[in-house]
Amino acid sequence: MKSTADVVIIGGGVNGTAVAYNLAARGCGKVVVLEKNTLASGSTGRCGAGVRMQWGMEMNCRLAKGSIERFETLGEELGFDGDLEFKQGGYLMPAYTERQWRQFKQNVALQNRLDIPSRLVTREETLAIVPHLSPEGLLGAAFCPKDGHLNPFKTVQAYAEAAARLGVTIRKFAAVTAIIPMTGLNKRVVLSNGDEVETPIVVNTAGPYSQVVGRMAGVELPVHSERHQILVTEPVGSLQGPMVMSFAHGLYCQQTPHGSFIMGVGDPHEPRGFDIGHSWSFLEDVAAKVTEIMPILREVRVVRQWSGLYNMTPDAQPILGEVSEVPGFFQAIGFSGHGFMLAPMTGILLAELILGLKTSLDVSMLTLDRFVRGELIREPSVV
Amino acid sequence: MADKGPDTIICRCEDITLDEVRGLIARGYKTPDEIKRLSRCGMGQCQGRTCRLLLLQEIAAATGGQIEDIPMSTFRPPTKPIKLGLLAKARKERERGEGE
């Protein structure tokens, strides 16, 4: 079947559905979202779903702050009849070395300058915020009470259903196999079932497969994907308010409103690729680390482990905007493990860029060109 | 399950009712994965051992399809809940060369 659209969005995760909703809310014409599996079946539905304003670089701070402020009222904005399960219990980042403490000091100074309510807390205060944290080796922590986490499946459902009510077409099980340039700006987006959609604008929100979509349009994107593993425990009584994130252990751990703990550790030896399998050594690794800093969790049982992919850029900041050599080809990719938390702003900014409106935030530094210019500063606060 | 009421529990680990499952199917979520992720049906202690077939039956009844044609959710390890403390201990023993 052949059809036409004003915008085709490839990838039905949080970014794809957020861009679709924001386009439709601004009166964009015919918007089509193409998702190869089910909504949120890729990185969005596999992520730790933490949202934090505590970043080490100004752009990430601004994107995250704007996003969290929108998460606070997102359910109402989208007319969602369910619960996004937004728990604003804060993010607590314990420091175990002087070097870390100095980095947090620097980050907090930057964050406060940007009106982010983070602060350094003493060792005693840290233990008052998370009483089950081991005092062993603890110097203090950085804490922002406005950080938190929410349910990524419900978030995507809310965006997608709001977008659909505004007339957006969302197609599940619609894998894109080719993007063929036509005369003028139009492109033919070809699906695996032979269907074609002709459109002047293609938006790449394919997460870990963004480079694959890039190649279909003839663009070699400087990103790669890597597996990150994660687990969830049985639900237990309410114990932990904030997300605890230790850079020393490469560990994050939150307790959902449902009562289960969700946690993961980064593996510096993880090879690049698309593997989303799981390993026993991850289970042992995360268990060893989490019970070292929070011994009470020894008694809690793991019920499930899975993995997802980070789409990494050389500077751990996203690539946003139009590709200069392929007009009409927009990117919202390379979030390097924090695409979920930035999605509300990503959705707004991409819609503004596509419709030629003034952007809510100057994100011109996040275009693909920055890698050609070599203007890279690496974000220090990535797990 | 035609003779069961809407409050019938489908997933007993997470207390998910027949009504909730049917509500999601009516909203267009017709795969076990989507229903699992949006309702927690099958995400509990038993990992869907009890509710999997019930859920498949509901989807098949609603879509007029066959159970064997419905894509299943991925089985996730560990098969049985394990205490974090036990896993941590296994790691320590291995590091000391006492394990395996």
XYZ file of C-alpha atoms in Angstrom:
483
model
C 0.000 0.000 0.000
C 1.283 3.473 -0.870
C 0.510 6.511 1.246
C 1.841 9.978 1.991
C 2.643 11.878 5.164
C 4.050 15.236 6.235
C 6.346 13.640 8.794
C 7.411 10.013 9.263
C 8.923 9.120 12.617
C 10.967 5.918 12.785
C 10.933 4.361 16.258
C 8.025 4.077 18.695
C 9.826 4.583 21.960
C 9.507 7.540 24.264
C 11.209 9.923 21.842
C 9.230 8.873 18.788
C 5.901 9.167 20.559
C 6.894 12.432 22.308
C 7.934 14.015 19.002
C 4.695 12.792 17.392
C 2.542 14.222 20.181
C 4.335 17.572 20.150
C 4.077 17.867 16.365
C 0.359 17.102 16.432
C -0.217 19.476 19.362
C 1.362 22.250 17.250
C -0.934 21.549 14.322
C 1.474 19.644 12.102
C -0.311 17.838 9.247
C -0.160 14.090 8.797
C 2.264 12.412 11.206
C 3.038 8.687 11.028
C 5.032 6.731 13.620
C 6.586 3.479 12.390
C 7.623 0.980 15.059
C 9.147 -2.366 14.094
C 7.837 -4.149 17.181
C 5.455 -2.855 19.885
C 5.661 0.594 21.482
C 8.447 0.928 24.092
C 9.792 -2.512 23.131
C 13.333 -1.170 22.592
C 15.501 0.918 24.889
C 12.633 2.844 26.494
C 10.917 -0.199 27.926
C 14.220 -1.685 29.056
C 15.652 1.339 30.841
C 16.064 2.091 34.538
C 13.635 4.991 34.066
C 15.430 7.345 36.430
C 15.115 11.061 35.780
C 17.676 13.463 37.202
C 18.734 17.076 36.866
C 22.150 16.369 38.376
C 24.448 16.493 35.380
C 27.970 17.736 34.879
C 27.405 19.684 31.671
C 25.184 22.672 31.158
C 23.256 21.336 28.163
C 22.374 18.054 29.860
C 21.365 19.997 33.000
C 19.052 22.292 31.038
C 17.461 19.480 29.011
C 16.946 17.398 32.154
C 15.539 20.242 34.259
C 13.046 21.204 31.534
C 12.050 17.571 31.150
C 11.518 16.877 34.847
C 9.411 20.015 35.198
C 7.236 18.679 32.395
C 7.096 15.165 33.844
C 5.500 16.751 36.932
C 2.338 17.592 34.969
C 2.682 15.242 31.997
C -0.239 12.977 32.897
C -2.622 15.948 32.938
C -1.144 17.501 29.807
C -1.644 14.257 27.910
C -5.075 13.572 29.380
C -3.846 10.188 30.614
C -6.402 8.246 32.647
C -3.771 6.063 34.306
C -0.858 6.716 36.652
C 2.631 7.503 35.321
C 3.969 6.402 38.739
C 6.246 9.428 38.974
C 8.120 9.177 42.270
C 10.072 12.343 42.951
C 12.114 10.889 45.792
C 15.343 12.476 44.625
C 18.672 11.089 43.456
C 21.329 10.475 46.058
C 24.874 10.134 44.743
C 27.225 8.963 47.481
C 30.872 10.046 47.295
C 33.599 7.640 48.365
C 36.704 9.495 47.220
C 37.974 13.075 47.503
C 38.105 13.285 43.738
C 34.429 12.364 43.487
C 33.515 14.867 46.188
C 35.331 17.622 44.270
C 33.524 16.643 41.060
C 30.144 16.760 42.870
C 31.058 20.161 44.319
C 31.747 21.435 40.809
C 28.551 19.854 39.423
C 26.370 21.245 42.206
C 27.795 24.750 41.655
C 26.899 24.513 37.953
C 23.476 23.021 38.724
C 22.631 25.705 41.293
C 23.599 28.394 38.786
C 20.945 26.828 36.492
C 18.340 26.866 39.330
C 18.584 23.126 39.937
C 17.889 22.492 43.653
C 20.737 20.030 44.216
C 23.073 20.235 47.202
C 25.988 18.517 48.854
C 24.976 16.645 51.980
C 27.192 15.530 54.851
C 27.805 11.918 55.732
C 25.264 12.131 58.585
C 22.625 13.724 56.387
C 23.266 11.123 53.684
C 22.540 8.380 56.191
C 19.397 10.215 57.331
C 18.126 10.320 53.731
C 18.902 6.633 53.049
C 19.285 4.967 56.472
C 20.120 1.552 55.006
C 23.180 2.907 53.172
C 26.399 1.525 54.648
C 28.526 4.240 56.344
C 31.674 2.321 55.276
C 33.968 4.667 53.346
C 31.190 7.195 52.821
C 32.245 10.839 52.639
C 28.893 12.464 51.866
C 26.682 12.790 48.833
C 25.131 14.994 46.215
C 21.352 15.105 46.491
C 18.578 16.638 44.428
C 15.074 16.117 45.851
C 13.373 16.886 42.514
C 14.957 13.900 40.726
C 13.173 10.568 40.642
C 11.814 7.904 38.328
C 8.600 6.907 36.570
C 7.032 4.097 34.591
C 8.412 4.115 31.031
C 5.647 1.892 29.582
C 2.906 4.138 30.939
C 4.765 7.235 29.760
C 4.893 5.949 26.198
C 1.269 4.811 26.395
C 0.287 8.315 27.518
C 2.227 10.033 24.714
C 1.041 7.570 22.071
C -2.628 7.685 23.031
C -2.577 11.499 23.227
C -0.879 11.644 19.811
C -3.426 9.218 18.343
C -6.316 11.338 19.657
C -4.759 14.301 17.796
C -4.754 12.292 14.568
C -1.276 10.749 14.519
C -1.096 7.315 12.866
C 0.891 4.848 14.935
C 1.838 1.626 13.195
C 3.206 -1.254 15.240
C 5.053 -4.191 13.627
C 6.055 -1.821 10.828
C 9.783 -2.276 10.210
C 11.462 0.179 7.851
C 13.836 -1.429 5.348
C 14.794 1.481 3.074
C 14.644 5.246 2.716
C 14.833 6.191 -0.940
C 15.397 9.791 -2.077
C 12.974 11.098 -4.696
C 12.866 14.282 -6.718
C 12.758 17.365 -4.542
C 12.835 16.856 -0.785
C 10.576 13.816 -0.725
C 11.702 10.411 0.402
C 10.087 7.021 0.051
C 10.071 5.097 3.311
C 9.742 1.393 2.510
C 8.435 -1.157 5.023
C 9.221 -4.855 5.244
C 5.702 -5.758 4.089
C 6.212 -3.725 0.913
C 4.167 -0.704 2.040
C 5.586 2.725 1.196
C 5.104 6.137 2.757
C 6.163 9.220 0.812
C 7.200 12.163 2.995
C 9.422 15.259 2.957
C 10.489 14.742 6.578
C 11.901 11.660 8.277
C 12.698 11.693 12.003
C 15.156 9.162 13.370
C 14.118 8.135 16.885
C 15.262 4.545 16.482
C 17.347 4.541 19.671
C 20.031 1.847 19.500
C 19.242 1.227 15.840
C 19.642 4.886 14.876
C 22.851 4.181 12.953
C 21.006 1.522 10.918
C 18.297 4.039 9.990
C 21.025 6.624 9.296
C 22.674 4.278 6.808
C 19.337 3.753 5.018
C 19.304 7.498 4.374
C 22.981 7.515 3.388
C 24.313 9.063 6.603
C 27.071 7.484 8.673
C 26.210 8.503 12.245
C 29.051 8.601 14.814
C 27.206 6.467 17.346
C 27.414 2.900 18.575
C 25.215 0.730 20.748
C 26.198 -1.232 23.813
C 24.329 -3.553 26.147
C 23.472 -2.575 29.702
C 21.941 -5.173 32.000
C 19.357 -4.608 34.672
C 17.274 -6.580 37.170
C 14.138 -6.262 39.250
C 13.392 -7.791 42.644
C 10.238 -8.966 44.332
C 8.189 -6.124 45.878
C 8.934 -5.364 49.523
C 7.667 -2.716 51.936
C 8.543 0.918 51.276
C 12.194 1.322 52.236
C 14.004 3.683 49.896
C 12.943 7.180 48.818
C 15.650 8.310 46.403
C 17.390 6.619 43.528
C 20.858 5.750 44.835
C 23.560 6.111 42.220
C 27.190 5.363 42.969
C 29.736 6.290 40.345
C 32.389 4.416 42.344
C 30.451 1.177 41.837
C 28.906 2.099 38.479
C 25.622 1.232 40.181
C 22.114 2.676 40.331
C 19.257 1.343 42.449
C 15.708 2.584 42.895
C 12.600 1.300 44.640
C 9.471 1.672 42.511
C 6.103 2.700 44.015
C 5.128 -0.952 43.391
C 7.759 -1.953 45.976
C 10.234 -3.751 43.732
C 13.846 -2.628 43.459
C 15.294 -1.975 40.012
C 19.067 -1.851 39.671
C 21.906 -2.096 37.217
C 25.681 -1.822 36.930
C 27.730 -0.724 33.975
C 30.347 -3.093 32.572
C 33.387 -1.253 31.184
C 34.292 -4.357 29.141
C 30.941 -4.583 27.352
C 31.626 -4.889 23.611
C 29.851 -2.688 21.074
C 26.926 -4.297 19.295
C 23.263 -5.202 19.421
C 23.350 -8.104 21.891
C 20.417 -7.909 24.318
C 21.075 -11.213 26.048
C 21.754 -11.613 29.753
C 24.585 -13.030 31.826
C 24.906 -14.755 35.168
C 28.011 -12.729 35.969
C 25.906 -9.568 35.848
C 23.609 -10.960 38.538
C 26.563 -11.699 40.798
C 28.252 -8.420 40.027
C 25.257 -6.234 40.798
C 24.416 -8.315 43.881
C 27.961 -7.968 45.252
C 27.985 -4.209 44.738
C 24.483 -3.405 45.926
C 24.760 -5.522 49.085
C 28.116 -3.900 49.829
C 26.625 -0.402 49.971
C 23.101 -1.433 51.080
C 23.485 -4.684 53.068
C 19.768 -4.844 53.942
C 19.033 -5.833 50.333
C 20.736 -9.217 50.909
C 17.347 -10.637 51.894
C 15.511 -9.370 48.804
C 14.986 -11.777 45.911
C 15.715 -11.105 42.235
C 12.766 -12.130 40.045
C 13.861 -11.061 36.595
C 16.834 -9.776 34.640
C 16.956 -8.316 31.159
C 19.035 -5.906 29.134
C 18.761 -3.012 26.739
C 21.038 -0.899 24.592
C 22.560 2.530 25.092
C 23.111 4.493 21.892
C 26.431 6.202 22.619
C 27.912 9.347 21.105
C 31.586 10.346 21.502
C 30.656 13.033 24.085
C 27.693 11.277 25.788
C 25.333 14.042 24.712
C 22.519 13.522 22.189
C 22.449 14.447 18.524
C 19.425 16.662 17.870
C 18.305 18.356 14.693
C 18.483 18.193 10.918
C 21.378 16.592 9.068
C 22.808 19.292 6.815
C 23.653 16.979 3.876
C 20.182 15.326 3.857
C 17.555 18.073 4.213
C 14.423 16.847 5.939
C 16.251 14.085 7.840
C 16.070 14.878 11.564
C 17.825 13.120 14.441
C 16.872 12.614 18.071
C 19.464 9.977 18.841
C 22.607 9.089 20.786
C 21.233 9.767 24.241
C 23.975 7.601 25.733
C 21.717 6.015 28.334
C 19.567 8.996 29.283
C 17.040 9.304 26.472
C 14.062 8.535 28.663
C 14.696 11.315 31.138
C 15.206 13.929 28.417
C 12.221 12.899 26.294
C 9.748 15.667 27.253
C 12.215 18.335 26.069
C 13.350 16.266 23.094
C 9.745 15.987 21.939
C 9.198 19.730 22.192
C 12.534 20.730 20.630
C 12.249 18.360 17.672
C 8.705 19.539 16.951
C 9.922 23.146 17.038
C 12.908 22.411 14.791
C 10.784 20.488 12.270
C 8.089 23.184 12.133
C 10.691 25.968 11.889
C 9.598 27.554 15.168
C 11.872 29.299 17.646
C 13.202 26.588 19.939
C 12.490 26.681 23.698
C 16.196 26.108 24.258
C 19.162 26.790 21.978
C 20.291 23.308 21.011
C 22.274 24.268 17.924
C 25.400 22.875 19.628
C 23.834 19.390 19.543
C 23.690 18.990 15.771
C 25.674 16.291 14.010
C 28.154 18.914 12.747
C 29.808 19.203 16.139
C 31.709 15.994 15.492
C 33.073 17.397 12.242
C 34.155 20.558 14.064
C 35.633 18.413 16.846
C 34.004 20.441 19.605
C 33.718 17.672 22.142
C 33.558 17.958 25.884
C 32.717 14.737 27.646
C 29.913 14.564 30.202
C 31.479 13.411 33.483
C 28.273 12.094 35.068
C 27.370 8.964 33.109
C 26.971 5.501 34.620
C -13.572 -17.782 30.758
C -16.943 -16.572 29.516
C -18.623 -17.582 32.755
C -16.190 -15.668 34.986
C -16.852 -12.207 36.396
C -14.752 -9.118 35.622
C -13.110 -9.293 39.068
C -11.671 -12.743 38.384
C -7.940 -12.652 39.074
C -5.824 -13.557 36.048
C -2.385 -12.899 37.553
C -2.380 -13.774 41.222
C 1.153 -12.521 41.933
C 0.192 -9.000 40.891
C -3.605 -9.116 41.441
C -4.482 -8.364 37.829
C -8.149 -8.898 37.003
C -9.863 -10.154 33.877
C -11.430 -6.712 33.545
C -8.038 -4.956 33.435
C -6.739 -7.359 30.816
C -9.865 -6.959 28.670
C -9.626 -3.182 29.031
C -6.098 -3.182 27.584
C -7.071 -5.524 24.745
C -9.947 -3.173 23.909
C -7.462 -0.284 23.772
C -5.449 -2.088 21.119
C -2.793 -3.842 23.231
C -3.139 -7.366 21.911
C 0.200 -9.055 22.598
C 1.270 -10.689 25.880
C 4.302 -8.344 25.952
C 2.222 -5.174 25.793
C -0.266 -6.389 28.390
C 2.537 -7.578 30.669
C 4.358 -4.255 30.476
C 1.294 -2.066 30.961
C -0.459 -4.080 33.674
C 2.347 -6.124 35.324
C 0.391 -9.300 34.432
C 3.062 -12.022 34.574
C 5.748 -9.817 36.140
C 5.416 -11.249 39.652
C 7.137 -13.949 41.697
C 6.036 -16.807 39.440
C 6.962 -14.917 36.247
C 3.720 -15.752 34.488
C 3.733 -19.469 35.113
C 0.090 -19.328 36.180
C -1.354 -16.504 34.114
C 0.419 -17.010 30.798
C -2.115 -19.445 29.374
C -5.088 -17.514 30.757
C -3.790 -14.357 29.119
C -3.211 -16.112 25.796
C -6.757 -17.504 25.930
C -8.173 -14.024 26.491
C -6.198 -12.535 23.609
C -7.190 -15.385 21.302
C -10.853 -15.015 22.265
C -10.772 -11.259 21.674
C -8.929 -11.379 18.363
C -10.470 -14.575 17.017
C -6.967 -15.999 16.561
C -5.230 -19.180 17.658
C -3.130 -19.305 20.840
C -0.184 -20.813 18.965
C -0.076 -17.813 16.604
C 0.336 -15.263 19.413
C 3.946 -14.130 19.994
C 5.031 -15.130 23.506
C 6.883 -12.950 25.998
C 10.578 -13.725 26.415
C 11.420 -15.969 29.350
C 13.689 -14.030 31.700
C 16.141 -15.572 34.145
C 16.556 -16.374 36.969
C 13.818 -18.986 36.702
C 13.261 -18.955 40.448
C 13.622 -15.884 42.709
C 17.113 -15.758 44.282
C 18.227 -13.613 47.203
C 20.737 -10.906 46.339
C 22.760 -12.015 49.365
C 23.135 -15.515 47.925
C 24.331 -14.152 44.587
C 26.818 -11.856 46.333
C 28.115 -14.781 48.372
C 28.583 -16.886 45.248
C 30.705 -14.106 43.757
C 32.847 -13.822 46.908
C 33.444 -17.562 47.076
C 34.465 -17.678 43.469
C 36.905 -14.823 44.004
C 38.418 -16.720 46.923
C 38.636 -19.801 44.720
C 36.224 -21.759 46.897
C 33.350 -21.821 44.468
C 32.462 -24.156 41.607
